[in-house]
mmCIF file of C-alpha atoms in Angstrom:
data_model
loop_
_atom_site.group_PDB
_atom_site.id
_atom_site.type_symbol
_atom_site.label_atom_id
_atom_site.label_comp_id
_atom_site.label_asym_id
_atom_site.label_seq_id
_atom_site.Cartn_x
_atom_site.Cartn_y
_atom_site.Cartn_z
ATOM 1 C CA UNK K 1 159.162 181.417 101.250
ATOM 2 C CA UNK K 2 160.289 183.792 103.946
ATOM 3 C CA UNK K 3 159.936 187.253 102.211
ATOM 4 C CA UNK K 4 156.293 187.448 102.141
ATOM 5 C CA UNK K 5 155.526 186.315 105.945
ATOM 6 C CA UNK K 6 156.984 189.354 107.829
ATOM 7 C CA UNK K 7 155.373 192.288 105.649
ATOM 8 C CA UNK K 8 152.022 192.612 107.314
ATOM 9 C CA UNK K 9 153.765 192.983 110.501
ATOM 10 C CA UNK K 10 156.313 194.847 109.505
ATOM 11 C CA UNK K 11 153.622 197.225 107.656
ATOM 12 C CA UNK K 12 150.829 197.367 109.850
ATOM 13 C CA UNK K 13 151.534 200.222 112.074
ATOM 14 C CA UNK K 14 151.551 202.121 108.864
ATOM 15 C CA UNK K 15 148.230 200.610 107.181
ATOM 16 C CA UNK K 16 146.537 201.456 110.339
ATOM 17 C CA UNK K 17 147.292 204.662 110.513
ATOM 18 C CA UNK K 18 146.963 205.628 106.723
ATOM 19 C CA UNK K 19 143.813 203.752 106.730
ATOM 20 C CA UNK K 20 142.344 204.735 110.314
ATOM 21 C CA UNK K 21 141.838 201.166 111.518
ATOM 22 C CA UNK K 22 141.514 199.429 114.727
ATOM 23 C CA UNK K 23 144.851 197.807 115.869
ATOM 24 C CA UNK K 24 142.768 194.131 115.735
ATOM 25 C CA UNK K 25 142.012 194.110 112.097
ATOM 26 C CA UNK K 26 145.800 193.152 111.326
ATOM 27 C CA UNK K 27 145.119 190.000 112.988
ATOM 28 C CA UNK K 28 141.904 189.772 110.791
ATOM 29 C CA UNK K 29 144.226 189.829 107.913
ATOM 30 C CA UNK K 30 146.815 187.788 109.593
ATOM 31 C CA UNK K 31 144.228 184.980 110.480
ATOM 32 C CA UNK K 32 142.493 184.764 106.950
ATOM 33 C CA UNK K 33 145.622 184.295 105.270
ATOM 34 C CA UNK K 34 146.060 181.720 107.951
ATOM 35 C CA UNK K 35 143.142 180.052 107.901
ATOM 36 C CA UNK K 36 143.375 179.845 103.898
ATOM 37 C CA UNK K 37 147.202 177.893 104.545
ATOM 38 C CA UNK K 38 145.600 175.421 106.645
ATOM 39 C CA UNK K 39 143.329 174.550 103.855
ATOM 40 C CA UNK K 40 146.093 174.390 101.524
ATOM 41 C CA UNK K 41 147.999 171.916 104.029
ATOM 42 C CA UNK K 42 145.502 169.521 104.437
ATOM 43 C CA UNK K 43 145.159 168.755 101.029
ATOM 44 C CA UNK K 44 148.538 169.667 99.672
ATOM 45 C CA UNK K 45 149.737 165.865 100.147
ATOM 46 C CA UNK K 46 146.866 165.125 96.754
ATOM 47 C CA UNK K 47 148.078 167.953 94.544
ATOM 48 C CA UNK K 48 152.040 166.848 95.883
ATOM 49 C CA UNK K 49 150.981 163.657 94.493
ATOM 50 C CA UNK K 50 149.409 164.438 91.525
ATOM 51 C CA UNK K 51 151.847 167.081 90.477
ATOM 52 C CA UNK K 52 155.111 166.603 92.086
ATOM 53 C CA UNK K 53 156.644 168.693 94.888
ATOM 54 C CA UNK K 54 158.502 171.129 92.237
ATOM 55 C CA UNK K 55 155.342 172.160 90.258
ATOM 56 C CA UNK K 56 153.264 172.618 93.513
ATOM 57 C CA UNK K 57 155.789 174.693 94.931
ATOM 58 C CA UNK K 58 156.065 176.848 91.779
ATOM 59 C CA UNK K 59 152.044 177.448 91.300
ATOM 60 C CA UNK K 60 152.647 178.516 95.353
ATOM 61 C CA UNK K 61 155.286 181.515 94.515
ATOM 62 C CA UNK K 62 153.295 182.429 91.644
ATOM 63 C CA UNK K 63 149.791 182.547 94.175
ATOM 64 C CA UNK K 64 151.678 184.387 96.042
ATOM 65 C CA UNK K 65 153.276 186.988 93.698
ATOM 66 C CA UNK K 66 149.477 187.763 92.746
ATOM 67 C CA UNK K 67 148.538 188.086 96.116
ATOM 68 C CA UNK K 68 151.240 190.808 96.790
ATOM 69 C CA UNK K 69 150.664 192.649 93.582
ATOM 70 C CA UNK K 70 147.170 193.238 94.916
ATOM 71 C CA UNK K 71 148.580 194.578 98.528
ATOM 72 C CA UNK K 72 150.625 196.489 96.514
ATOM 73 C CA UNK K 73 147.964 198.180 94.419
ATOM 74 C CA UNK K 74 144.289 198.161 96.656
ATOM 75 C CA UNK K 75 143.775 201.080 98.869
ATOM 76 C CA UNK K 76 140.748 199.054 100.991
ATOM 77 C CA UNK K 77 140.789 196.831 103.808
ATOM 78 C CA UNK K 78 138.245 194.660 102.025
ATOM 79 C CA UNK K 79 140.355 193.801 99.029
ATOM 80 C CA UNK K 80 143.169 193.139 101.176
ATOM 81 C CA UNK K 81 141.012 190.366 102.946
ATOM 82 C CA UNK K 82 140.438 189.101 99.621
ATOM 83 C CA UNK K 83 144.148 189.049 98.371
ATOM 84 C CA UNK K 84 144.747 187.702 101.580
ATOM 85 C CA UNK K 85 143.112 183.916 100.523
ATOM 86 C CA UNK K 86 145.562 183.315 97.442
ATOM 87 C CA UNK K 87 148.304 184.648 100.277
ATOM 88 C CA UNK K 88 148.026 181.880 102.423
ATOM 89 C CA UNK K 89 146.773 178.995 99.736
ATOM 90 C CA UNK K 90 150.423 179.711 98.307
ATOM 91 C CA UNK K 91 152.111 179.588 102.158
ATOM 92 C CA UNK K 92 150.523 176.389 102.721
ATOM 93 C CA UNK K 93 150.845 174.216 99.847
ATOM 94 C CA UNK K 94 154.819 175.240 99.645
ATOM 95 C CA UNK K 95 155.272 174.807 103.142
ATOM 96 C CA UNK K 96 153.885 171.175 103.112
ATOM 97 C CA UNK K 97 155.799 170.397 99.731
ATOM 98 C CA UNK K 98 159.324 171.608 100.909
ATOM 99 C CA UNK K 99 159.103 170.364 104.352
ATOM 100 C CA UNK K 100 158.189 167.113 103.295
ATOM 101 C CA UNK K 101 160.627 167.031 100.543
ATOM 102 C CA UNK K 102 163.667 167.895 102.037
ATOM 103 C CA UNK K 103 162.716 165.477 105.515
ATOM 104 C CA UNK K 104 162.455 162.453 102.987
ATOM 105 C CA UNK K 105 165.652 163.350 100.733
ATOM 106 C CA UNK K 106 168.164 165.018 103.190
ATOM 107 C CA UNK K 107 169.718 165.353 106.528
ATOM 108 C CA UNK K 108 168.981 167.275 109.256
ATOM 109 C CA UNK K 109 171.529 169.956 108.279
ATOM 110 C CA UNK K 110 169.890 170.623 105.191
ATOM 111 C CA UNK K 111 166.647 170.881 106.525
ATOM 112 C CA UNK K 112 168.278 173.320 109.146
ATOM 113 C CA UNK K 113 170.018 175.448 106.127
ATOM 114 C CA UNK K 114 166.618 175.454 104.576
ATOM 115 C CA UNK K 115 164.561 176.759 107.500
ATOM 116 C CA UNK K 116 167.788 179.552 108.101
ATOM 117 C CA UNK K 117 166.946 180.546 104.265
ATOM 118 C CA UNK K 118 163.373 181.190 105.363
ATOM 119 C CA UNK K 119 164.807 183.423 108.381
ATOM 120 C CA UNK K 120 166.886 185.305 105.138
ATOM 121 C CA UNK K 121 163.668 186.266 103.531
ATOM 122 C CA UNK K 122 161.330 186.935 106.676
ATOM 123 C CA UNK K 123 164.647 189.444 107.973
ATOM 124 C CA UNK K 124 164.723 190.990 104.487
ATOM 125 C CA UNK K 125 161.127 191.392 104.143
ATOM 126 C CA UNK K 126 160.762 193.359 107.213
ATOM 127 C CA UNK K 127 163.679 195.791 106.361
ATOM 128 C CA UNK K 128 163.070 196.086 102.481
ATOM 129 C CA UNK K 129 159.283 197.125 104.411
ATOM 130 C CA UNK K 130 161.013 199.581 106.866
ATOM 131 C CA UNK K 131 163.238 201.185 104.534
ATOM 132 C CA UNK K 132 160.014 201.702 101.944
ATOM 133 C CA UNK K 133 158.308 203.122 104.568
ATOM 134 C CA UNK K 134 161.324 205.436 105.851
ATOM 135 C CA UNK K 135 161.926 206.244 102.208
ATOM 136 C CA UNK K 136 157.980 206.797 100.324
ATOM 137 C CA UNK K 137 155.586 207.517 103.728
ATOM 138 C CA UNK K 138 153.911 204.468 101.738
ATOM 139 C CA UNK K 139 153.504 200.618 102.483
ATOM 140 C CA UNK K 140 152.714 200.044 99.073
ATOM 141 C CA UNK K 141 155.821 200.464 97.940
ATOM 142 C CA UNK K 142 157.162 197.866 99.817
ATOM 143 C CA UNK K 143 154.466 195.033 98.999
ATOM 144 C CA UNK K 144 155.912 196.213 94.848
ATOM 145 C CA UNK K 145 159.614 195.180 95.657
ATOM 146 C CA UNK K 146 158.867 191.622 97.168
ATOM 147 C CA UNK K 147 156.130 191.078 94.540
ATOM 148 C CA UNK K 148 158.906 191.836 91.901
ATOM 149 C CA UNK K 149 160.981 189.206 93.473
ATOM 150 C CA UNK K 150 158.185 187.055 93.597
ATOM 151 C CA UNK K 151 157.878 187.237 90.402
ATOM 152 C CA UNK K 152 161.150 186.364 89.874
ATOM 153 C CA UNK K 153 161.633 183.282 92.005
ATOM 154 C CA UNK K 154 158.688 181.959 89.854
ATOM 155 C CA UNK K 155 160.493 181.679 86.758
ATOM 156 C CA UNK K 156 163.065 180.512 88.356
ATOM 157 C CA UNK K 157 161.263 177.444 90.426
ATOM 158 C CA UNK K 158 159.322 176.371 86.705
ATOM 159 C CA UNK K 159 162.678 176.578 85.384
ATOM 160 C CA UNK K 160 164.217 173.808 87.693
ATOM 161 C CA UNK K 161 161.448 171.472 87.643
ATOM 162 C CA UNK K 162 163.830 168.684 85.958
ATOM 163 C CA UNK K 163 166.205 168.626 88.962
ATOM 164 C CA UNK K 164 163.747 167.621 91.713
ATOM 165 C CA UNK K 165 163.811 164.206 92.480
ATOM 166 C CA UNK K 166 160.074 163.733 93.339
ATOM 167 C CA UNK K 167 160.725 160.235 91.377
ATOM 168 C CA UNK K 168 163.889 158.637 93.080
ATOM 169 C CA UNK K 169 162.129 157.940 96.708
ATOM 170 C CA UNK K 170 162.476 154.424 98.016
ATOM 171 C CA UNK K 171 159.262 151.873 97.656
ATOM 172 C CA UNK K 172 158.755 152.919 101.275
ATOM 173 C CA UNK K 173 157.945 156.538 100.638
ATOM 174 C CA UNK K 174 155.548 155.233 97.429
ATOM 175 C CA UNK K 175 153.149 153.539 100.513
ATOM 176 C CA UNK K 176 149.738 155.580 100.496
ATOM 177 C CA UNK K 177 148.401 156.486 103.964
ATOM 178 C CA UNK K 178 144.796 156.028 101.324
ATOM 179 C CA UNK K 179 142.223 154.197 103.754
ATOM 180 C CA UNK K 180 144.171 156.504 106.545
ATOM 181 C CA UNK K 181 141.959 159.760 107.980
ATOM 182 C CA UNK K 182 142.694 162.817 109.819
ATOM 183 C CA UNK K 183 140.873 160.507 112.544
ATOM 184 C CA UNK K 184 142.431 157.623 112.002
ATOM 185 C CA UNK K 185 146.334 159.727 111.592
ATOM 186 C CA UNK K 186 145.538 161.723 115.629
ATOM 187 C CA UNK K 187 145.505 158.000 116.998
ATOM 188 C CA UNK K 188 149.296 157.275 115.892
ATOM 189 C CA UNK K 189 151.603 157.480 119.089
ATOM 190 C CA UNK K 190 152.620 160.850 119.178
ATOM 191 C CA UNK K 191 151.047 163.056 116.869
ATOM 192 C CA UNK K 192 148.301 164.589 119.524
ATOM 193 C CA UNK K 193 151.487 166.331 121.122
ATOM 194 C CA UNK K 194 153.161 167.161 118.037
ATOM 195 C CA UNK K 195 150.102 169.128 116.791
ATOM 196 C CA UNK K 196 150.298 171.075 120.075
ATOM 197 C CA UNK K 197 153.857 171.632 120.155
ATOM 198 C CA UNK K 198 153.269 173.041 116.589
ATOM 199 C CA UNK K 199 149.934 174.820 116.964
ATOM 200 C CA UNK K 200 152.217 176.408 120.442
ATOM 201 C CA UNK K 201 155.300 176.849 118.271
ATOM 202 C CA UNK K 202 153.566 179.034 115.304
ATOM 203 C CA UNK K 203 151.172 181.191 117.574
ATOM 204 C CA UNK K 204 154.722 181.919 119.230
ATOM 205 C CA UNK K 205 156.497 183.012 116.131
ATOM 206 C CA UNK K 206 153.609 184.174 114.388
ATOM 207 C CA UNK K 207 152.536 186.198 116.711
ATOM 208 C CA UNK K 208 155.961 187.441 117.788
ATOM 209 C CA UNK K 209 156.920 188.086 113.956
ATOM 210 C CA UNK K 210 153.100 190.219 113.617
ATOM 211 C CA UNK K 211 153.440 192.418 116.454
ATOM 212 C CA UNK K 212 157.121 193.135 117.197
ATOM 213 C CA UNK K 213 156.689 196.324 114.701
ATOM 214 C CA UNK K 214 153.843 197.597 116.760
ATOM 215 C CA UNK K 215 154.978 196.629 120.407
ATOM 216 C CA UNK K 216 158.198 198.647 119.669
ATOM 217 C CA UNK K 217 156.370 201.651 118.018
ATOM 218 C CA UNK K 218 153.865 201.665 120.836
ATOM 219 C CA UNK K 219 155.711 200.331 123.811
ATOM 220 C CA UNK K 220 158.923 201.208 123.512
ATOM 221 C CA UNK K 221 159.434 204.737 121.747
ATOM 222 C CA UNK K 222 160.566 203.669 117.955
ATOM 223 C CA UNK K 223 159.568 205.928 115.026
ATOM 224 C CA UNK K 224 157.190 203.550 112.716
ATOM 225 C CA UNK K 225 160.099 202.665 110.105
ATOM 226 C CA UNK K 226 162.669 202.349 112.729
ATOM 227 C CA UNK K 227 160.303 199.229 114.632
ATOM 228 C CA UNK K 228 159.684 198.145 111.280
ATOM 229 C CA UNK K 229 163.691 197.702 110.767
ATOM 230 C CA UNK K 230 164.101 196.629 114.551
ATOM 231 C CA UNK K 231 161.282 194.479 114.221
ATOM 232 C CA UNK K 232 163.706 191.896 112.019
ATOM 233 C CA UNK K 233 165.593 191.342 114.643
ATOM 234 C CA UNK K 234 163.620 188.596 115.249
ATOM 235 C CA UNK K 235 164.200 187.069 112.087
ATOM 236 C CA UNK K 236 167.717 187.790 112.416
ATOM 237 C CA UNK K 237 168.085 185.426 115.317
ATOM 238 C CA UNK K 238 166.342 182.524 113.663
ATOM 239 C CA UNK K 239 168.496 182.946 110.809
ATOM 240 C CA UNK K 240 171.445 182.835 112.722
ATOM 241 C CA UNK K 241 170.590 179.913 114.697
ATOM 242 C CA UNK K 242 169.659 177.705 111.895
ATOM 243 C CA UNK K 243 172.475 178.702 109.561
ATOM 244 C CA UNK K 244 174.601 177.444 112.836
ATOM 245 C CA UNK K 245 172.731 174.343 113.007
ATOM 246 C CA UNK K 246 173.554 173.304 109.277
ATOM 247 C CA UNK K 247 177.013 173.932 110.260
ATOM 248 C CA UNK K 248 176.564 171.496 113.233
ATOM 249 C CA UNK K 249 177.635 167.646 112.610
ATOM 250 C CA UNK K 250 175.121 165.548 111.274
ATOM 251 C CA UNK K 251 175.226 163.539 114.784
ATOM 252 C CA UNK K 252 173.619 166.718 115.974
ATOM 253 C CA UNK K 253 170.373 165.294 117.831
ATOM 254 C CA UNK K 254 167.350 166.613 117.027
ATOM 255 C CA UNK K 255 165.474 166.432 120.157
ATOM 256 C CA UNK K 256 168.860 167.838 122.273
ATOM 257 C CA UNK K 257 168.199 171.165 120.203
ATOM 258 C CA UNK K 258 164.725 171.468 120.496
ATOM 259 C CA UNK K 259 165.470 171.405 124.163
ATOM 260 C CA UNK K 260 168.702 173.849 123.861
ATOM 261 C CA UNK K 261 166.516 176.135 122.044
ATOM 262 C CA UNK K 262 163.502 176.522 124.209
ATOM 263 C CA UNK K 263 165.752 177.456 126.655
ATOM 264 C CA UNK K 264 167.281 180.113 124.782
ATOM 265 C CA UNK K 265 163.722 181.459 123.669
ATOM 266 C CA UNK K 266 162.436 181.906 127.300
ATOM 267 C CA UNK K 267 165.952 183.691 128.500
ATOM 268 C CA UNK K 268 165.222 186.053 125.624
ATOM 269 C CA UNK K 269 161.296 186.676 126.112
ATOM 270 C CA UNK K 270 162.609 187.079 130.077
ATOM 271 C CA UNK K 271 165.011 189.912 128.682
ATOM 272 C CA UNK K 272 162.228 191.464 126.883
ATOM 273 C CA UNK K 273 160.366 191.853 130.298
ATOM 274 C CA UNK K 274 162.739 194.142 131.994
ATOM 275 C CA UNK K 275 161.841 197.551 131.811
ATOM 276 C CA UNK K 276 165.335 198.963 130.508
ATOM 277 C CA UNK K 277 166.764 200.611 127.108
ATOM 278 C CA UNK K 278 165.352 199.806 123.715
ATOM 279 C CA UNK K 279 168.516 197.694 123.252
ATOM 280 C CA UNK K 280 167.171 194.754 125.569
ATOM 281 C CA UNK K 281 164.072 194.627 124.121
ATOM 282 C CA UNK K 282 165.916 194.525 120.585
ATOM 283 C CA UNK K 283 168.526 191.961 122.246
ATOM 284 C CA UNK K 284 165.845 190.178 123.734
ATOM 285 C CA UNK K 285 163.911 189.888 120.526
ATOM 286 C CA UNK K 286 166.812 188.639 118.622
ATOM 287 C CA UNK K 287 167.465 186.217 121.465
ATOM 288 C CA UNK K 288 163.958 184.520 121.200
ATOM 289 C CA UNK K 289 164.428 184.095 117.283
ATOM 290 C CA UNK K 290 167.846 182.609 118.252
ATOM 291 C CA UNK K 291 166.084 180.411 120.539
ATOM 292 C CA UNK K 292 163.410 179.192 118.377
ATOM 293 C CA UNK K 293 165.723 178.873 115.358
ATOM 294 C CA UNK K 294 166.394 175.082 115.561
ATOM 295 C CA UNK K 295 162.803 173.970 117.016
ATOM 296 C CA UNK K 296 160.477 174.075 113.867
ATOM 297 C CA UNK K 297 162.650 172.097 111.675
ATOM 298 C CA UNK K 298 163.902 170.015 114.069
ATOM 299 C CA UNK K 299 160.577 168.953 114.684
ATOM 300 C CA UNK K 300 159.570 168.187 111.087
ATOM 301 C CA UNK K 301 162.506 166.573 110.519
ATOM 302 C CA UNK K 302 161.865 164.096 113.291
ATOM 303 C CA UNK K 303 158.977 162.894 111.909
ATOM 304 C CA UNK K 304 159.394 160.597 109.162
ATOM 305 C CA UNK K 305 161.761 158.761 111.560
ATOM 306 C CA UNK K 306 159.103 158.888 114.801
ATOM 307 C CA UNK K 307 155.973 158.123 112.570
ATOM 308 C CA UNK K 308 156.749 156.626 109.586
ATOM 309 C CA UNK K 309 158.778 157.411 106.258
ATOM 310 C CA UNK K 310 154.994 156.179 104.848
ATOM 311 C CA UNK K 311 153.043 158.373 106.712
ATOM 312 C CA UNK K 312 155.496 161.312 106.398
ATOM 313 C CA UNK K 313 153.251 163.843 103.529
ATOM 314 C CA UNK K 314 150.102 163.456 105.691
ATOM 315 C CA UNK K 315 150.976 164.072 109.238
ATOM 316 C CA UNK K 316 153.419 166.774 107.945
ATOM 317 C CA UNK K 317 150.244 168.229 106.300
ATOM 318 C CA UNK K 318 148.613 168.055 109.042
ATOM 319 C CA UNK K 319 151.520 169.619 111.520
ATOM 320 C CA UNK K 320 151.173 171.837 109.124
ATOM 321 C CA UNK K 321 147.809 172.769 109.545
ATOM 322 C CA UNK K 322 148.332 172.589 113.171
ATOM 323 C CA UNK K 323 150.789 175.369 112.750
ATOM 324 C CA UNK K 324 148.662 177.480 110.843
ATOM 325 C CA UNK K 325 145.988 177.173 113.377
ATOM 326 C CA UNK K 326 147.940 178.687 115.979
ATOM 327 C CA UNK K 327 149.563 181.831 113.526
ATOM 328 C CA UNK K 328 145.561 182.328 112.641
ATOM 329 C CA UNK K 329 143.824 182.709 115.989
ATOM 330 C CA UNK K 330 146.772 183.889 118.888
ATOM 331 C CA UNK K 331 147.973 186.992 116.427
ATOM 332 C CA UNK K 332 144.245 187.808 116.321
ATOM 333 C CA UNK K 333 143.776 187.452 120.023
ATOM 334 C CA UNK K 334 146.832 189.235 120.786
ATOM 335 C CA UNK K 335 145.274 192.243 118.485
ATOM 336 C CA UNK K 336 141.914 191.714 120.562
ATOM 337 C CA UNK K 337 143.739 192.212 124.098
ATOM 338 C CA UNK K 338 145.975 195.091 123.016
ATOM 339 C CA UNK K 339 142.709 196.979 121.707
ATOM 340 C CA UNK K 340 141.382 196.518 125.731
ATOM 341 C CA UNK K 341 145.022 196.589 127.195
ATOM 342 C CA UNK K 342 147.676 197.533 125.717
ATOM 343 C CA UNK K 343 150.530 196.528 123.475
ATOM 344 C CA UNK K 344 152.709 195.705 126.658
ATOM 345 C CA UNK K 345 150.887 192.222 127.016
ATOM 346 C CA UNK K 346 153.299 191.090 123.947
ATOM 347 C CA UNK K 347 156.260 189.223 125.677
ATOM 348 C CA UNK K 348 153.621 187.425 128.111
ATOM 349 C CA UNK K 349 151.729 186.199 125.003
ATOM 350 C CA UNK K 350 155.084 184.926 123.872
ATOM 351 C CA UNK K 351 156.336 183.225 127.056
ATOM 352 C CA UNK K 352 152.593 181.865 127.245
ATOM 353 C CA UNK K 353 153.603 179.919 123.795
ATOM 354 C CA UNK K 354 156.882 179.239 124.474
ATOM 355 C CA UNK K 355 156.138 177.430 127.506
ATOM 356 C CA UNK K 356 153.642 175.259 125.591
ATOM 357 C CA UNK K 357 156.376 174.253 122.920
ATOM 358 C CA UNK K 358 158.330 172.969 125.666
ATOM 359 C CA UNK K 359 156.301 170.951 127.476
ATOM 360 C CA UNK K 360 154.990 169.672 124.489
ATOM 361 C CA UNK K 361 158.216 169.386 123.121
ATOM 362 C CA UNK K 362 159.606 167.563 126.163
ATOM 363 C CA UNK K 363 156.342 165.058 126.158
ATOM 364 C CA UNK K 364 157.129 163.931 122.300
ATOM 365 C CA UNK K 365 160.946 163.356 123.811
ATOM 366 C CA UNK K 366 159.858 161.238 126.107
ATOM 367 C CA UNK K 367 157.584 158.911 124.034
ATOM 368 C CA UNK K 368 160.439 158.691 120.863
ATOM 369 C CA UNK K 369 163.336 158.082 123.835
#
């Protein structure tokens, strides 16, 4: 899941300059293939049903596999809009279907060990991207590796289908939340602030994972493939963090490191803010992954046991969606300002978000004492 979502970043500052763009179109591409994961999300929970959680996520790897053989091929902004839909309808519906699979079936280790496999393939994505770039002068080359691999993990996820255990789950998780709407889910104590904290959340990593690449090429005095590599360090720090937290003891509370970790990402956004070597901002970068390493699956796995193990696959889909709403419009905004500003406006956007995750964070922890 993790390989695909830092390549744009990661190869943006080259697309724009081999292509002559405005800085702002990479959060046009960032936001449609956004916008087309939030439609996947919200209805993932039928084909989930209908399917199982194994087969959806395997049709997801293979949309996405098409999606970056066409990045990897088109030479036009236009047809990498239009590559960008089966992009995101592949992030969504796997996002839903693993989240909600692994929240209903295992602890919140696992669900930690997952996430820190997602911060594997975001960090590798980024440097097999840098080191393409470094090595060909040409982004394409790096879309052709992780398409490759794509391809790969396909075969391998329509392979395993008969070890899932989509049919094992208590009478409980059988309940349908049929008769119960979008409307109807938003008036279930707690979910209004959840949404936030996750719309907050993914317009923080989002947009830190889109921009880190240019912010350090622009801001800070890296060669292109060097932010590109640097740029990971982002994803580094997640990774780390969560592979820690599957380590932890399963008496681990959730909620204590949520709370542990938005203090961690502010310290690090802080050290990002001082005007001092390129190793800060780098620390500082890594720091804020660190930080925010525990926080998204933390809160995901919180929520079968705050709203419901029968409500689970729809408010999931539609934290989710929430999600994806924030990585669609604050990377695009971001782009917007930096074209009027400049690229130095990136760790205020981030400790903008970060403060929202908290508070939100904090106002869930007080309703689910």
């Amino acid at each position: 899941m993790g390989l695909p979502d830092s390549l744009l970043g990661a190869a943006w500052p080259s697309i724009e300059e081999n292509m002559g763009m405005a800085f702002s179109l990479g959060g046009v591409l960032s936001m449609t293939i956004s916008l087309s994961t939030i439609f996947s999300s919200l209805f993932s929970h039928k084909l989930i049903k209908d399917l199982g959680s194994g087969r959806v996520c395997a049709i997801s790897v293979a949309l996405t596999a098409i999606a970056l053989t066409g990045f990897s091929t088109v030479k036009s902004f236009w047809l990498l809009l239009l590559f960008a839909i089966p992009y995101g309808l592949g992030a969504g519906a796997i996002d839903v279907a693993v989240n909600d699979y692994v929240a209903l079936n295992y602890s919140s280790r696992h669900m930690k060990m997952l996430h820190c496999f997602w911060g594997v393939g975001a960090a590798l994505g980024a440097y097999i991207m840098g080191n393409a770039i470094k090595e060909t002068q040409d982004y394409h080359a790096g879309y052709s590796i992780v398409a490759v691999i794509q391809v790969i993990l396909t075969v391998i996820l329509f392979s395993s289908l008969s070890i899932w255990r989509d049919g094992e789950k208590n009478i409980d998780d059988e309940k349908s939340t049929v008769g119960k709407g979008i409307k109807d889910t938003l008036f279930i104590k707690g979910v209004k602030p959840s949404l936030i904290a996750f719309f907050g959340y993914s317009a923080f990593e989002s947009t830190a994972g889109m921009w880190a690449c240019s912010y350090f090429a622009k801001e800070r005095g890296f060669d292109i493939y060097e932010a590109a590599i640097w740029a990971s360090a982002f994803y580094v720090g997640i990774t780390v963090g969560r592979f820690i937290g599957g380590l932890l003891p399963k008496k681990a509370v959730d909620k204590h490191m949520i709370r542990a970790g938005g203090i961690v990402m502010i310290i690090g956004i802080t050290m990002m803010l001082i005007p001092l070597g390129k190793q800060y901002s780098i620390l500082g970068l890594f720091m804020a992954g660190l930080g925010a390493s525990p926080i998204y699956p933390s809160m995901i796995h919180r929520s079968p046991v705050c709203f419901g193990r029968e409500n689970s696959t729809r408010i999931v889909g539609m934290q989710m969606a929430s999600a994806y709403a924030g990585s669609s419009v604050v990377p695009l905004l971001f782009g917007i300002c930096a074209d009027v500003f400049a690229a130095w406006l990136y760790p205020y956007f981030l400790l903008l978000f970060a403060t929202v995750v908290v508070i939100m964070t904090e106002r869930i922890n007080s309703i689910f004492k």
